[in-house]
Amino acid sequence: MKKWNWWIGLTILAVALSFVEWRYPMPTGTLDVQLTGISIAGICLGLSVSWSYLTFVIVGLVMLVINLQNWWTLIPILLTMLVLSLMLKWRTSLNTHMEHSQAINFGLVVGGVQFIGMILIIAIQAIMMTNQWDEFLAIIEMALPASVLNGLLDCLLVPPLTLLVRHYTENVKKE
């Protein structure tokens, strides 16, 4: 029963974080720094991989129905979930204790994937918008601060959230 409560709470947190809009103006449009991926990664690492995909669908539908964000802002979150799913072999084992170093490593992976995902989205938009190398590099340089901010926030906030959720959901017998 506690897993459902954590999932509902983190899903509500993910929906609430989707309303946080840190917009960074770009020639290709606005680049949005998303904090929603933090709670979705917390669900993936702390509860279940399948529940994180369900939360992603719920958050995506809310964001698109309310016209809150563009669809491409969800791509780095989806990329992060796919990488975490592959690392966890498509299941979250709650029978083993997660160490602090493991949570930090997962946070670094999530932050790195979010950073790379945002840069890839901007690169694709820049390629579609212009075919000149100088303008392409200028657009990528403009996207770096927002992408770094998103990656660093994920690196810093995913480990504590994951450890908090796993503290209450792990099925490890303490000796």
PDB file of C-alpha atoms in Angstrom:
ATOM      1  CA  MET A   1       0.000   0.000   0.000  1.00  0.00           C
ATOM      2  CA  LYS A   2       2.856   2.400   0.678  1.00  0.00           C
ATOM      3  CA  LYS A   3       4.147   2.063  -2.882  1.00  0.00           C
ATOM      4  CA  TRP A   4       0.844   3.317  -4.270  1.00  0.00           C
ATOM      5  CA  ASN A   5       0.905   6.299  -1.925  1.00  0.00           C
ATOM      6  CA  TRP A   6       4.440   7.195  -2.992  1.00  0.00           C
ATOM      7  CA  TRP A   7       3.541   6.785  -6.662  1.00  0.00           C
ATOM      8  CA  ILE A   8       0.459   8.996  -6.359  1.00  0.00           C
ATOM      9  CA  GLY A   9       2.419  11.645  -4.454  1.00  0.00           C
ATOM     10  CA  LEU A  10       5.327  11.658  -6.905  1.00  0.00           C
ATOM     11  CA  THR A  11       2.947  11.753  -9.872  1.00  0.00           C
ATOM     12  CA  ILE A  12       1.215  14.786  -8.378  1.00  0.00           C
ATOM     13  CA  LEU A  13       4.663  16.319  -7.818  1.00  0.00           C
ATOM     14  CA  ALA A  14       5.591  15.631 -11.460  1.00  0.00           C
ATOM     15  CA  VAL A  15       2.388  17.281 -12.694  1.00  0.00           C
ATOM     16  CA  ALA A  16       2.975  20.253 -10.388  1.00  0.00           C
ATOM     17  CA  LEU A  17       6.592  20.578 -11.567  1.00  0.00           C
ATOM     18  CA  SER A  18       5.410  20.644 -15.171  1.00  0.00           C
ATOM     19  CA  PHE A  19       3.868  24.045 -14.381  1.00  0.00           C
ATOM     20  CA  VAL A  20       7.285  25.423 -13.405  1.00  0.00           C
ATOM     21  CA  GLU A  21       8.417  27.276 -16.485  1.00  0.00           C
ATOM     22  CA  TRP A  22      12.004  28.375 -16.738  1.00  0.00           C
ATOM     23  CA  ARG A  23      12.099  29.563 -20.302  1.00  0.00           C
ATOM     24  CA  TYR A  24      15.293  30.400 -22.091  1.00  0.00           C
ATOM     25  CA  PRO A  25      14.797  32.351 -25.365  1.00  0.00           C
ATOM     26  CA  MET A  26      16.456  30.839 -28.409  1.00  0.00           C
ATOM     27  CA  PRO A  27      16.356  31.646 -32.127  1.00  0.00           C
ATOM     28  CA  THR A  28      14.581  28.314 -32.626  1.00  0.00           C
ATOM     29  CA  GLY A  29      11.934  29.119 -29.996  1.00  0.00           C
ATOM     30  CA  THR A  30      12.096  28.856 -26.252  1.00  0.00           C
ATOM     31  CA  LEU A  31      14.102  26.229 -24.429  1.00  0.00           C
ATOM     32  CA  ASP A  32      12.293  25.028 -21.316  1.00  0.00           C
ATOM     33  CA  VAL A  33      14.207  23.741 -18.312  1.00  0.00           C
ATOM     34  CA  GLN A  34      12.121  20.797 -17.113  1.00  0.00           C
ATOM     35  CA  LEU A  35      12.079  19.645 -13.510  1.00  0.00           C
ATOM     36  CA  THR A  36       9.467  16.975 -14.178  1.00  0.00           C
ATOM     37  CA  GLY A  37      12.164  14.447 -15.013  1.00  0.00           C
ATOM     38  CA  ILE A  38      13.402  14.532 -11.421  1.00  0.00           C
ATOM     39  CA  SER A  39      10.256  12.986  -9.974  1.00  0.00           C
ATOM     40  CA  ILE A  40       9.865  10.569 -12.895  1.00  0.00           C
ATOM     41  CA  ALA A  41      13.456   9.361 -12.351  1.00  0.00           C
ATOM     42  CA  GLY A  42      12.665   9.064  -8.635  1.00  0.00           C
ATOM     43  CA  ILE A  43       9.717   6.825  -9.456  1.00  0.00           C
ATOM     44  CA  CYS A  44      11.835   4.738 -11.832  1.00  0.00           C
ATOM     45  CA  LEU A  45      14.652   4.234  -9.324  1.00  0.00           C
ATOM     46  CA  GLY A  46      12.593   4.101  -6.138  1.00  0.00           C
ATOM     47  CA  LEU A  47       9.410   2.300  -7.102  1.00  0.00           C
ATOM     48  CA  SER A  48       9.002   0.708 -10.510  1.00  0.00           C
ATOM     49  CA  VAL A  49      10.072   1.232 -14.099  1.00  0.00           C
ATOM     50  CA  SER A  50       6.564   0.582 -15.415  1.00  0.00           C
ATOM     51  CA  TRP A  51       5.023   3.085 -13.001  1.00  0.00           C
ATOM     52  CA  SER A  52       7.491   5.723 -14.200  1.00  0.00           C
ATOM     53  CA  TYR A  53       6.300   5.212 -17.782  1.00  0.00           C
ATOM     54  CA  LEU A  54       2.700   5.544 -16.605  1.00  0.00           C
ATOM     55  CA  THR A  55       3.621   8.793 -14.838  1.00  0.00           C
ATOM     56  CA  PHE A  56       5.356   9.987 -18.003  1.00  0.00           C
ATOM     57  CA  VAL A  57       2.184   9.373 -20.016  1.00  0.00           C
ATOM     58  CA  ILE A  58       0.039  11.167 -17.417  1.00  0.00           C
ATOM     59  CA  VAL A  59       2.393  14.162 -17.266  1.00  0.00           C
ATOM     60  CA  GLY A  60       2.705  14.255 -21.042  1.00  0.00           C
ATOM     61  CA  LEU A  61      -1.048  14.253 -21.519  1.00  0.00           C
ATOM     62  CA  VAL A  62      -1.521  16.990 -18.925  1.00  0.00           C
ATOM     63  CA  MET A  63       1.215  19.116 -20.492  1.00  0.00           C
ATOM     64  CA  LEU A  64      -0.115  18.702 -24.017  1.00  0.00           C
ATOM     65  CA  VAL A  65      -3.825  19.014 -23.221  1.00  0.00           C
ATOM     66  CA  ILE A  66      -3.359  22.193 -21.197  1.00  0.00           C
ATOM     67  CA  ASN A  67      -0.910  23.375 -23.919  1.00  0.00           C
ATOM     68  CA  LEU A  68       1.646  24.002 -21.230  1.00  0.00           C
ATOM     69  CA  GLN A  69       4.778  22.877 -23.078  1.00  0.00           C
ATOM     70  CA  ASN A  70       5.786  21.681 -26.525  1.00  0.00           C
ATOM     71  CA  TRP A  71       6.005  17.969 -27.253  1.00  0.00           C
ATOM     72  CA  TRP A  72       9.782  18.127 -27.767  1.00  0.00           C
ATOM     73  CA  THR A  73      10.364  19.082 -24.135  1.00  0.00           C
ATOM     74  CA  LEU A  74       9.333  15.537 -23.227  1.00  0.00           C
ATOM     75  CA  ILE A  75      11.982  13.908 -25.429  1.00  0.00           C
ATOM     76  CA  PRO A  76      14.914  14.295 -22.948  1.00  0.00           C
ATOM     77  CA  ILE A  77      12.727  12.841 -20.172  1.00  0.00           C
ATOM     78  CA  LEU A  78      11.813   9.873 -22.372  1.00  0.00           C
ATOM     79  CA  LEU A  79      15.461   9.399 -23.304  1.00  0.00           C
ATOM     80  CA  THR A  80      16.380   9.438 -19.609  1.00  0.00           C
ATOM     81  CA  MET A  81      13.725   6.844 -18.818  1.00  0.00           C
ATOM     82  CA  LEU A  82      14.961   4.573 -21.606  1.00  0.00           C
ATOM     83  CA  VAL A  83      18.559   4.788 -20.353  1.00  0.00           C
ATOM     84  CA  LEU A  84      17.481   4.090 -16.760  1.00  0.00           C
ATOM     85  CA  SER A  85      15.305   1.202 -17.932  1.00  0.00           C
ATOM     86  CA  LEU A  86      18.227  -0.349 -19.775  1.00  0.00           C
ATOM     87  CA  MET A  87      20.530   0.136 -16.779  1.00  0.00           C
ATOM     88  CA  LEU A  88      17.967  -1.473 -14.453  1.00  0.00           C
ATOM     89  CA  LYS A  89      17.153  -4.234 -16.989  1.00  0.00           C
ATOM     90  CA  TRP A  90      13.513  -3.065 -17.142  1.00  0.00           C
ATOM     91  CA  ARG A  91      12.800  -3.789 -13.470  1.00  0.00           C
ATOM     92  CA  THR A  92      13.465  -2.040 -10.197  1.00  0.00           C
ATOM     93  CA  SER A  93      14.622  -4.436  -7.509  1.00  0.00           C
ATOM     94  CA  LEU A  94      13.409  -3.322  -4.114  1.00  0.00           C
ATOM     95  CA  ASN A  95      14.946  -6.381  -2.433  1.00  0.00           C
ATOM     96  CA  THR A  96      18.439  -4.901  -2.469  1.00  0.00           C
ATOM     97  CA  HIS A  97      19.576  -1.839  -0.592  1.00  0.00           C
ATOM     98  CA  MET A  98      20.663   1.144  -2.686  1.00  0.00           C
ATOM     99  CA  GLU A  99      23.849   2.733  -1.413  1.00  0.00           C
ATOM    100  CA  HIS A 100      24.492   6.464  -1.493  1.00  0.00           C
ATOM    101  CA  SER A 101      27.177   6.063  -4.136  1.00  0.00           C
ATOM    102  CA  GLN A 102      24.758   4.165  -6.370  1.00  0.00           C
ATOM    103  CA  ALA A 103      22.157   6.912  -6.042  1.00  0.00           C
ATOM    104  CA  ILE A 104      24.789   9.531  -6.864  1.00  0.00           C
ATOM    105  CA  ASN A 105      25.854   7.564  -9.926  1.00  0.00           C
ATOM    106  CA  PHE A 106      22.248   7.292 -11.086  1.00  0.00           C
ATOM    107  CA  GLY A 107      21.882  11.053 -10.535  1.00  0.00           C
ATOM    108  CA  LEU A 108      24.960  11.692 -12.674  1.00  0.00           C
ATOM    109  CA  VAL A 109      23.558   9.476 -15.418  1.00  0.00           C
ATOM    110  CA  VAL A 110      20.170  11.209 -15.301  1.00  0.00           C
ATOM    111  CA  GLY A 111      21.781  14.659 -15.395  1.00  0.00           C
ATOM    112  CA  GLY A 112      24.091  13.709 -18.240  1.00  0.00           C
ATOM    113  CA  VAL A 113      21.319  12.207 -20.319  1.00  0.00           C
ATOM    114  CA  GLN A 114      19.080  15.246 -19.729  1.00  0.00           C
ATOM    115  CA  PHE A 115      21.938  17.535 -20.798  1.00  0.00           C
ATOM    116  CA  ILE A 116      22.689  15.525 -23.936  1.00  0.00           C
ATOM    117  CA  GLY A 117      18.974  15.202 -24.751  1.00  0.00           C
ATOM    118  CA  MET A 118      18.411  18.940 -24.575  1.00  0.00           C
ATOM    119  CA  ILE A 119      21.473  19.650 -26.719  1.00  0.00           C
ATOM    120  CA  LEU A 120      20.307  17.070 -29.293  1.00  0.00           C
ATOM    121  CA  ILE A 121      16.848  18.637 -29.490  1.00  0.00           C
ATOM    122  CA  ILE A 122      18.335  22.096 -30.006  1.00  0.00           C
ATOM    123  CA  ALA A 123      20.800  20.704 -32.586  1.00  0.00           C
ATOM    124  CA  ILE A 124      17.974  19.109 -34.560  1.00  0.00           C
ATOM    125  CA  GLN A 125      15.987  22.341 -34.449  1.00  0.00           C
ATOM    126  CA  ALA A 126      19.051  24.343 -35.510  1.00  0.00           C
ATOM    127  CA  ILE A 127      19.723  22.004 -38.421  1.00  0.00           C
ATOM    128  CA  MET A 128      16.107  22.273 -39.543  1.00  0.00           C
ATOM    129  CA  MET A 129      16.132  26.057 -39.185  1.00  0.00           C
ATOM    130  CA  THR A 130      19.457  26.868 -40.802  1.00  0.00           C
ATOM    131  CA  ASN A 131      22.020  25.089 -42.921  1.00  0.00           C
ATOM    132  CA  GLN A 132      24.927  27.357 -42.036  1.00  0.00           C
ATOM    133  CA  TRP A 133      27.638  26.043 -39.732  1.00  0.00           C
ATOM    134  CA  ASP A 134      28.264  29.415 -38.029  1.00  0.00           C
ATOM    135  CA  GLU A 135      24.623  29.898 -37.063  1.00  0.00           C
ATOM    136  CA  PHE A 136      24.354  26.274 -35.954  1.00  0.00           C
ATOM    137  CA  LEU A 137      27.271  26.662 -33.543  1.00  0.00           C
ATOM    138  CA  ALA A 138      25.922  29.980 -32.263  1.00  0.00           C
ATOM    139  CA  ILE A 139      22.554  28.374 -31.484  1.00  0.00           C
ATOM    140  CA  ILE A 140      24.232  25.461 -29.690  1.00  0.00           C
ATOM    141  CA  GLU A 141      26.351  27.910 -27.657  1.00  0.00           C
ATOM    142  CA  MET A 142      23.191  29.762 -26.648  1.00  0.00           C
ATOM    143  CA  ALA A 143      21.580  26.515 -25.483  1.00  0.00           C
ATOM    144  CA  LEU A 144      24.487  25.428 -23.278  1.00  0.00           C
ATOM    145  CA  PRO A 145      23.601  27.420 -20.107  1.00  0.00           C
ATOM    146  CA  ALA A 146      20.019  26.151 -19.943  1.00  0.00           C
ATOM    147  CA  SER A 147      21.090  22.597 -20.750  1.00  0.00           C
ATOM    148  CA  VAL A 148      23.805  22.666 -18.094  1.00  0.00           C
ATOM    149  CA  LEU A 149      21.305  24.056 -15.553  1.00  0.00           C
ATOM    150  CA  ASN A 150      18.866  21.241 -16.291  1.00  0.00           C
ATOM    151  CA  GLY A 151      21.589  18.591 -16.091  1.00  0.00           C
ATOM    152  CA  LEU A 152      22.981  19.948 -12.825  1.00  0.00           C
ATOM    153  CA  LEU A 153      19.547  20.184 -11.196  1.00  0.00           C
ATOM    154  CA  ASP A 154      18.895  16.572 -12.108  1.00  0.00           C
ATOM    155  CA  CYS A 155      22.339  15.510 -10.828  1.00  0.00           C
ATOM    156  CA  LEU A 156      21.708  17.225  -7.513  1.00  0.00           C
ATOM    157  CA  LEU A 157      18.051  16.397  -6.856  1.00  0.00           C
ATOM    158  CA  VAL A 158      17.602  12.825  -8.139  1.00  0.00           C
ATOM    159  CA  PRO A 159      19.848  11.085  -5.521  1.00  0.00           C
ATOM    160  CA  PRO A 160      18.136  12.529  -2.407  1.00  0.00           C
ATOM    161  CA  LEU A 161      14.675  11.885  -3.829  1.00  0.00           C
ATOM    162  CA  THR A 162      15.625   8.340  -4.791  1.00  0.00           C
ATOM    163  CA  LEU A 163      17.117   7.581  -1.380  1.00  0.00           C
ATOM    164  CA  LEU A 164      14.067   9.049   0.374  1.00  0.00           C
ATOM    165  CA  VAL A 165      11.636   6.934  -1.642  1.00  0.00           C
ATOM    166  CA  ARG A 166      13.739   3.787  -1.341  1.00  0.00           C
ATOM    167  CA  HIS A 167      14.044   4.263   2.416  1.00  0.00           C
ATOM    168  CA  TYR A 168      10.306   3.673   2.695  1.00  0.00           C
ATOM    169  CA  THR A 169       9.779   1.186  -0.144  1.00  0.00           C
ATOM    170  CA  GLU A 170      12.708  -1.246   0.073  1.00  0.00           C
ATOM    171  CA  ASN A 171      11.964  -4.788   1.259  1.00  0.00           C
ATOM    172  CA  VAL A 172      15.384  -5.355   2.787  1.00  0.00           C
ATOM    173  CA  LYS A 173      15.619  -7.119   6.130  1.00  0.00           C
ATOM    174  CA  LYS A 174      17.957  -5.257   8.439  1.00  0.00           C
ATOM    175  CA  GLU A 175      20.378  -7.399  10.378  1.00  0.00           C
TER     176      GLU A 175
END
